[in-house]
Coordinates of C-alpha atoms in Angstrom, one line a residue:
M225 CA 0.0 0.0 0.0
N226 CA 1.2 3.5 -0.7
S227 CA 2.2 5.7 2.1
P228 CA 0.8 9.2 2.3
S229 CA 4.2 10.8 1.5
T230 CA 4.6 8.7 -1.7
T231 CA 1.1 9.6 -2.9
E232 CA 1.7 13.3 -2.2
H233 CA 5.0 13.2 -4.0
A234 CA 3.6 11.5 -7.0
H235 CA 0.8 14.0 -7.1
D236 CA 3.2 16.9 -6.9
D237 CA 5.4 15.4 -9.7
A238 CA 2.3 15.1 -12.0
M239 CA 1.1 18.6 -11.1
H240 CA 4.5 20.2 -11.9
A241 CA 5.6 18.0 -14.7
H242 CA 4.9 20.6 -17.4
H243 CA 6.5 23.6 -15.7
G244 CA 9.6 24.8 -17.4
S245 CA 13.2 24.9 -16.3
L246 CA 15.4 28.0 -16.1
R247 CA 16.9 26.9 -19.4
S248 CA 13.5 26.7 -21.2
Y249 CA 12.5 30.1 -19.8
L250 CA 15.8 31.7 -20.9
T251 CA 15.4 30.1 -24.4
G252 CA 11.9 31.5 -24.7
F253 CA 13.1 34.9 -23.5
V254 CA 15.9 35.0 -26.1
L255 CA 13.7 33.8 -28.9
A256 CA 11.0 36.4 -27.9
A257 CA 13.6 39.2 -27.8
I258 CA 15.0 38.2 -31.2
L259 CA 11.5 38.0 -32.7
T260 CA 10.8 41.5 -31.3
I261 CA 14.0 43.1 -32.5
I262 CA 13.9 41.8 -36.0
P263 CA 10.6 43.4 -37.0
F264 CA 11.5 46.6 -35.2
W265 CA 14.8 46.8 -37.3
L266 CA 12.9 45.9 -40.5
V267 CA 10.4 48.7 -40.0
M268 CA 12.6 51.4 -38.5
G269 CA 15.5 50.8 -40.8
H270 CA 13.4 50.6 -44.0
V271 CA 15.4 47.5 -44.8
I272 CA 12.9 46.1 -47.4
E273 CA 11.7 48.5 -50.1
S274 CA 8.3 46.7 -50.5
R275 CA 5.8 47.7 -47.9
Q276 CA 3.7 44.6 -48.5
A277 CA 6.7 42.3 -48.0
T278 CA 7.6 44.1 -44.8
I279 CA 4.1 43.7 -43.5
I280 CA 4.0 40.0 -44.4
I281 CA 7.3 39.3 -42.7
V282 CA 6.3 41.2 -39.6
L283 CA 3.0 39.3 -39.3
A284 CA 4.8 36.0 -39.9
L285 CA 7.3 36.8 -37.1
A286 CA 4.4 37.8 -34.8
A287 CA 2.8 34.4 -35.4
V288 CA 6.1 32.7 -34.6
Q289 CA 6.4 34.8 -31.4
I290 CA 2.9 33.7 -30.4
L291 CA 4.0 30.1 -30.7
V292 CA 7.1 30.8 -28.7
H293 CA 5.1 32.3 -25.9
M294 CA 2.6 29.4 -25.9
I295 CA 5.3 26.8 -25.8
F296 CA 8.0 28.3 -23.5
F297 CA 5.9 30.4 -21.1
L298 CA 2.3 29.0 -21.1
H299 CA 3.5 25.4 -21.5
L300 CA 0.7 24.5 -23.9
D301 CA 1.3 21.3 -25.7
T302 CA -0.5 18.1 -26.5
R303 CA 0.5 16.5 -23.2
S304 CA -0.9 19.1 -20.8
E305 CA -4.3 18.3 -19.3
N306 CA -4.5 15.2 -21.6
G307 CA -4.8 17.4 -24.7
W308 CA -7.7 19.5 -23.5
N309 CA -5.7 22.7 -23.4
M310 CA -4.6 22.2 -27.0
L311 CA -8.2 21.4 -28.0
A312 CA -9.4 24.6 -26.3
L313 CA -6.6 26.6 -28.0
I314 CA -7.6 25.2 -31.5
F315 CA -11.3 26.0 -30.9
T316 CA -10.4 29.6 -29.8
G317 CA -8.2 30.0 -32.9
V318 CA -11.1 28.8 -35.2
L319 CA -13.5 31.2 -33.5
V320 CA -11.1 34.1 -33.8
A321 CA -10.5 33.3 -37.5
I322 CA -14.2 33.2 -38.2
V323 CA -14.9 36.5 -36.4
L324 CA -12.0 38.3 -38.0
G325 CA -12.8 36.9 -41.5
A326 CA -16.5 37.8 -41.2
S327 CA -15.6 41.3 -39.9
I328 CA -13.3 42.0 -42.8
W329 CA -15.9 40.6 -45.2
V330 CA -18.6 42.8 -43.8
M331 CA -16.4 45.9 -43.9
Y332 CA -15.3 45.3 -47.4
N333 CA -18.9 44.8 -48.6
E334 CA -20.0 48.0 -46.8
N335 CA -17.2 49.9 -48.4
A336 CA -18.0 48.5 -51.9
N337 CA -21.7 49.2 -51.5
M338 CA -21.4 52.7 -50.1
M339 CA -23.0 55.5 -52.0
P340 CA -20.6 58.1 -53.5
M341 CA -20.3 61.3 -51.5
S342 CA -22.2 64.2 -52.8
P343 CA -20.3 67.4 -54.0
Q344 CA -21.7 69.5 -51.1
Y345 CA -20.1 67.2 -48.5
M346 CA -16.9 66.9 -50.5
H347 CA -16.5 70.7 -50.1
H348 CA -16.9 70.4 -46.3
K349 CA -14.4 67.6 -46.1
Q350 CA -11.7 69.4 -48.1
G351 CA -12.1 72.5 -45.8
S352 CA -11.3 70.6 -42.6

């Protein structure tokens, strides 16, 4: 039969199994710092002539930084909570994609279907 101290120790090990070590936190910190400095340098230094390419690169690095934070700081992986944390994360991502996609679609259609501005309002807009 298990003694109380053995059971408590096993429970503590299972509870803290997914917490990071100092090395993993430092790795996450260095990666996050690099993934912050690179976009800042790209934008402030005007390194890439194409504005669209710069935006795409910055957004890609932002997505990678989100993954770095989730893995190294939030400890989200398929093992934590028997995969329920990852399932909740995927569900949240799908919902965010649907809401953002629908919002952009609605705003695009509103802009495309807007009536042109009348000349009397154009005069007021140019004066301000």
